[in-house]
Coordinates of C-alpha atoms in Angstrom, one line a residue:
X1 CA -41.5 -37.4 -54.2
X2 CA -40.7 -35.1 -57.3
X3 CA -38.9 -32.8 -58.0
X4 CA -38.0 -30.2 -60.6
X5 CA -34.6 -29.3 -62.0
X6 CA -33.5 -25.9 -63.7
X7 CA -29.9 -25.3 -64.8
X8 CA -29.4 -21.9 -66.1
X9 CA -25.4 -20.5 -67.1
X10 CA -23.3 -17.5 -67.4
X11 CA -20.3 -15.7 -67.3
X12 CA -19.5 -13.0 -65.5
X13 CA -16.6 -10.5 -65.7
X14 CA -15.0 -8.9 -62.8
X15 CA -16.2 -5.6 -61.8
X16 CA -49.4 -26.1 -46.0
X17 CA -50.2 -23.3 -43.8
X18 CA -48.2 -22.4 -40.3
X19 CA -47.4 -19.7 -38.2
X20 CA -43.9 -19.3 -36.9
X21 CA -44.7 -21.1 -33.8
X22 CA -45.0 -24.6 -35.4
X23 CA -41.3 -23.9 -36.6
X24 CA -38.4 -26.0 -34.6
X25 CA -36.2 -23.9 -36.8
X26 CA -35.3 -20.2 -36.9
X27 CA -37.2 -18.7 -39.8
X28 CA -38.1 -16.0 -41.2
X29 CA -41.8 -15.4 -43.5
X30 CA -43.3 -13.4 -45.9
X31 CA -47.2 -13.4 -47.6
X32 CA -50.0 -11.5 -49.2
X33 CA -52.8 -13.0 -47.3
X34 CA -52.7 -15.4 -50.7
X35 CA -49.4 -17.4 -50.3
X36 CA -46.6 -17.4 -47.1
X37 CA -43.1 -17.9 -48.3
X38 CA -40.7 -19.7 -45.3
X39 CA -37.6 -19.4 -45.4
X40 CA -34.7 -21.1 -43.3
X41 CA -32.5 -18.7 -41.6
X42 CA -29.6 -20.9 -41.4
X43 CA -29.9 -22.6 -44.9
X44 CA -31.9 -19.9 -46.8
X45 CA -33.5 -23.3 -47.8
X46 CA -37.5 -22.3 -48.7
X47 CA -41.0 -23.2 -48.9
X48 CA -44.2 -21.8 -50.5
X49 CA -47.7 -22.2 -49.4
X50 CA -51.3 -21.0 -50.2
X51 CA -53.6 -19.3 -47.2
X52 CA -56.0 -18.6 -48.9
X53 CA -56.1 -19.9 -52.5
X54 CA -59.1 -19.3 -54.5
X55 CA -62.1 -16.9 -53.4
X56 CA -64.6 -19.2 -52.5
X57 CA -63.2 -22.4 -52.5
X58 CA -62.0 -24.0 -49.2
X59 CA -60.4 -26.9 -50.4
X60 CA -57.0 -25.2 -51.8
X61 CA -56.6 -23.2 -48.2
X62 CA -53.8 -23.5 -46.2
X63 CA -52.2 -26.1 -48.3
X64 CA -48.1 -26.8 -49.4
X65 CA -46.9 -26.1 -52.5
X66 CA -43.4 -27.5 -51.6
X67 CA -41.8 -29.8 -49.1
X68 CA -41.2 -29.3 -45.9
X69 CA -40.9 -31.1 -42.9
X70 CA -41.8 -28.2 -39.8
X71 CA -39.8 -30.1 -37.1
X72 CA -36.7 -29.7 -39.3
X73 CA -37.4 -27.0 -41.7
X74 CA -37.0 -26.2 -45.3
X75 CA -34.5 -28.6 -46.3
X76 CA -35.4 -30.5 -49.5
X77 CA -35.1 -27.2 -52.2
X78 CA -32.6 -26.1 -52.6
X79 CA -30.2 -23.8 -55.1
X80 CA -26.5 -25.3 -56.3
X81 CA -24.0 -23.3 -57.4
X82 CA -21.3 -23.7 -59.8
X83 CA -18.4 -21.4 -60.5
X84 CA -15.8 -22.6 -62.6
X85 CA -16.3 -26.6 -62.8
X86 CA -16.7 -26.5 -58.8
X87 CA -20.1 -27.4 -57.3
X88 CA -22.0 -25.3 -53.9
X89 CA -25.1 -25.4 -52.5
X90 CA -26.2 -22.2 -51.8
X91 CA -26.4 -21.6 -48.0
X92 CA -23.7 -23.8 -47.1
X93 CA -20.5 -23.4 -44.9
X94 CA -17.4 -24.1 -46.8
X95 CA -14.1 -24.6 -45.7
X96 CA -12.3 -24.0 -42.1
X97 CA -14.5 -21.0 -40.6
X98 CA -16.7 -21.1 -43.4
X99 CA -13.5 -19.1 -45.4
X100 CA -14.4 -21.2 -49.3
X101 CA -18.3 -20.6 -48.8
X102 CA -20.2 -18.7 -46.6
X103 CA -23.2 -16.4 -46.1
X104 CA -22.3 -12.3 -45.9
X105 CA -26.0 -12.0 -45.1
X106 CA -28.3 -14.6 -43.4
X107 CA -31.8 -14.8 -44.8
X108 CA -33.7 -11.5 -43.6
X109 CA -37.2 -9.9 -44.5
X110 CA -37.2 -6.4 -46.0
X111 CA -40.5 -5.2 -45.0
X112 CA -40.4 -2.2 -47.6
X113 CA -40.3 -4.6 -50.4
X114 CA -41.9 -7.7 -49.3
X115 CA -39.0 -9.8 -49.9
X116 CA -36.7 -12.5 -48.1
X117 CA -33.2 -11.6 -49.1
X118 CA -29.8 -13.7 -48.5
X119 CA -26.5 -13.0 -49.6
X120 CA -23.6 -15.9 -50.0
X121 CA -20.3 -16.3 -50.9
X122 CA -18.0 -18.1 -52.6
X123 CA -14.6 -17.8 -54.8
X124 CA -15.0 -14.2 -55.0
X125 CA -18.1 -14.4 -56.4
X126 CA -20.9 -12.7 -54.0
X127 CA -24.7 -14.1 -54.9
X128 CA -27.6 -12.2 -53.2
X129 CA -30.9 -14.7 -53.6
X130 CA -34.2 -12.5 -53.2
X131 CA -37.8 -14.5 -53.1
X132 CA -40.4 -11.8 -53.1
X133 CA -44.6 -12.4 -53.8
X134 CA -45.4 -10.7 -57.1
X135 CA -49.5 -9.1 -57.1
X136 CA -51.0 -8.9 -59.8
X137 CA -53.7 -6.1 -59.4
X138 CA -55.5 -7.5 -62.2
X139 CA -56.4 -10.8 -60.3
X140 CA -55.9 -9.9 -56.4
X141 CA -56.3 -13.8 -55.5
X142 CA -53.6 -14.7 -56.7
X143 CA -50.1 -14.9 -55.6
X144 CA -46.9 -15.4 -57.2
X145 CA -43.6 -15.9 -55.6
X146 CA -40.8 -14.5 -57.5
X147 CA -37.4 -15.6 -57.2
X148 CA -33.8 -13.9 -58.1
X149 CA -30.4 -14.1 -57.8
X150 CA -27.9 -11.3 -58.5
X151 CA -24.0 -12.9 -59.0
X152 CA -21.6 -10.3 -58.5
X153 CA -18.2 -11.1 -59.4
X154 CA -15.8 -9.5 -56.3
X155 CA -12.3 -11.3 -58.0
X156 CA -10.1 -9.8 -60.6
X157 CA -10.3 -12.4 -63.2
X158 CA -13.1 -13.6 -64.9
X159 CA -15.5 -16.7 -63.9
X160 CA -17.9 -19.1 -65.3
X161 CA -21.1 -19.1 -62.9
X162 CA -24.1 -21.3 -62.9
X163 CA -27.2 -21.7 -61.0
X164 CA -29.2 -24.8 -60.3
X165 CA -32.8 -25.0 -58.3
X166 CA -34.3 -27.9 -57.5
X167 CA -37.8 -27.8 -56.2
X168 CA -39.4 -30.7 -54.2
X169 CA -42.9 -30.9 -55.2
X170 CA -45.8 -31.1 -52.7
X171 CA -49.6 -30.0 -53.5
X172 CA -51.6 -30.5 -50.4
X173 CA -50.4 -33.7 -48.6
X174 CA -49.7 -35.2 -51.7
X175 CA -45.5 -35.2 -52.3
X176 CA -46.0 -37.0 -55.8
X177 CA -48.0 -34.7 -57.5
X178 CA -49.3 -34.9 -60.9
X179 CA -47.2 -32.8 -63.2
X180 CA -48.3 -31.4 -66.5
X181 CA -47.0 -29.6 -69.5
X182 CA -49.8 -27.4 -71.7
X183 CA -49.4 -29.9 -75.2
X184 CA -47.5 -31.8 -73.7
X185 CA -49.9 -34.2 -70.8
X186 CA -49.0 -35.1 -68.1
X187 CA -45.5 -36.6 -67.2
X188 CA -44.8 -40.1 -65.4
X189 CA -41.6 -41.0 -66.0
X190 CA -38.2 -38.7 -66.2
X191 CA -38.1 -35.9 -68.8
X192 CA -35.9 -33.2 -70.2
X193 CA -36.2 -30.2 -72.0
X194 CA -33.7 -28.1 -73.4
X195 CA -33.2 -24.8 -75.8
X196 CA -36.3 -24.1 -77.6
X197 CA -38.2 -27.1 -76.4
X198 CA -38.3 -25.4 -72.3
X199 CA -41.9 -25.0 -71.8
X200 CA -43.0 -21.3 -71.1
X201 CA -45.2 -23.3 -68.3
X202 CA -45.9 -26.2 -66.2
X203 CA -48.7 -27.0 -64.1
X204 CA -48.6 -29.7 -60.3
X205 CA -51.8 -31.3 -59.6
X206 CA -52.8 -32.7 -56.2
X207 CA -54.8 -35.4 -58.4
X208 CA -55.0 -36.0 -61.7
X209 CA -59.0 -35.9 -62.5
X210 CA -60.8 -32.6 -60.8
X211 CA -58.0 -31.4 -59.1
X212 CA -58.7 -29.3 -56.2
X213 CA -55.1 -27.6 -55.9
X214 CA -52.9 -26.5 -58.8
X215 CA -49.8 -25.1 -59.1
X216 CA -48.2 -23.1 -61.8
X217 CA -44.7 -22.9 -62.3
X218 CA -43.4 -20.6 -64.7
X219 CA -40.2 -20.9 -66.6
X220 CA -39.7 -17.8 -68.7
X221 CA -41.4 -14.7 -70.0
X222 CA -41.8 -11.3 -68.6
X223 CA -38.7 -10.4 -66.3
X224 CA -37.8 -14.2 -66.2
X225 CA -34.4 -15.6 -67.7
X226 CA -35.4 -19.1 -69.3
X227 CA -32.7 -21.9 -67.9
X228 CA -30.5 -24.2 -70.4
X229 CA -32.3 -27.1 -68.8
X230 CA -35.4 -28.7 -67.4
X231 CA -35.9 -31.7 -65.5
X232 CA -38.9 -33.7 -64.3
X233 CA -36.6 -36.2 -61.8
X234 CA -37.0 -38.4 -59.0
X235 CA -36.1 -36.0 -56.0
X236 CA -34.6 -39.3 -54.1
X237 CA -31.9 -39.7 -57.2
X238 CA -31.4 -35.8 -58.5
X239 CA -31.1 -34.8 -54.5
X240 CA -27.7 -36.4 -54.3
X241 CA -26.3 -34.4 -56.9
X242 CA -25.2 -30.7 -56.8
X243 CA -25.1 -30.3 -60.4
X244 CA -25.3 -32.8 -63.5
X245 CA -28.0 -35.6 -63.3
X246 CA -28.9 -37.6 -66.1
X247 CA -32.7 -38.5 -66.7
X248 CA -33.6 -42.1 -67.2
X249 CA -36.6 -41.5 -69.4
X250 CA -37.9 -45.1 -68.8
X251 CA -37.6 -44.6 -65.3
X252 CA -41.1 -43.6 -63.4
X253 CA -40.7 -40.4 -61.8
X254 CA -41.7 -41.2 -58.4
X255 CA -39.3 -44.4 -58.4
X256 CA -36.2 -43.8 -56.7
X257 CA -32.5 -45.7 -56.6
X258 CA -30.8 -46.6 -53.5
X259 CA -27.5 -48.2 -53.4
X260 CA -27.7 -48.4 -57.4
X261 CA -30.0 -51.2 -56.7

């Protein structure tokens, strides 16, 4: 399994294919008739899927984009959180009653807008997450999820806030996808990019020659904040961190550690 890593920073001053009914979890969905967005109602954990993929080409329909098992739910993405040196994971119950960490709004689907919106808090600081599908009128096949996150800082001293996403890659029924950068090839074993070297763009193949589902994920550009890092990682190793991992780059990226072994 793969994943991807994006670390972004700031500070703040005060001021495959299913319907619900395969779902064991309580969730909540959005689409376009292009791609379905699922998102966990507990965890705010999420998934992204095509429907219909391509015009004309069957073998990119109903397929995952991410991981997910559907008897447990969205559970291997997932957004960390750090606000001043101390690590969350977004979603997550903190503290006796949920007092350190908690959600002011569990995931909900605002049907005006399209989008899946959350809200959680921590330290005074209040994060909305909204995942919404971006059409592009231009090219009506295709679907873009779009995903956000508004920090708000409720406390009366200033904090240092950072956000963390780490995506579990899965293209079809393959959960070690080939991942490429445009002039860069593909990637096999654990990479990092930082500052100018981010890549506006990266690309998950369910196969390396002829593929017959792609992905695009894009990292910056139009409306989009490019993160301080990115990191092509073993999901089995990054996964048990909240926040700093360091990339073994002569480690293949599919191998994973257990037990430092």
């Amino acid at each position: 399994i793969l994943c991807i890593s994006m670390i972004a920073s700031i500070t703040v001053s005060p001021a495959a294919y299913a319907d619900e009914s395969s779902w064991d979890v309580p969730i909540v969905q959005i689409d376009n008739n292009v791609i379905r967005v699922t998102a966990d109602k507990q965890t705010g954990r999420f998934i992204a899927e095509t429907i219909s993929g391509i015009p004309n080409k069957a073998s990119d329909d109903n397929k995952d984009l991410l991981y997910a098992d559907r008897f447990q739910g969205p559970e291997t993405s997932y957004t960390s959180v750090r606000i001043d040196g101390e690590d969350f994971i977004f979603g997550n119950s903190y503290g006796f009653m949920g007092l350190e960490g908690h959600y002011t709004t569990a995931p909900c689907v605002d049907s005006e807008t399209n989008t899946i919106i959350s809200q959680w808090a921590a330290k005074g600081i209040v994060i909305t997450q909204r995942i919404s599908i971006m059409n592009n009128p231009k090219l009506p096949s295709v679907g873009n999820v779009y995903i956000d996150y508004e920090i708000v800082n409720k406390s009366s001293a200033a904090k240092s806030v950072g956000i963390r996403m780490l995506f579990d890659t899965k293209i079809g029924s393959v959960d070690s996808p080939a991942l490429t950068i445009p002039g860069e090839g593909f990637i096999y074993k654990e990479s990092e990019f930082t500052g100018d070297g981010i890549p506006n763009i990266w690309y998950a193949y369910n196969q390396y020659i002829t593929p017959q589902i792609i992905a695009k994920g894009t990292v910056s550009g139009e409306g989009l904040t490019k993160p301080d890092k990115l990191q092509f990682a073993a999901w089995g190793d990054v996964s048990q961190t909240k926040w700093d991992y360091t990339v073994n780059s002569e480690k293949p990226i599919i191998q994973v550690t257990v037990d430092d072994l």
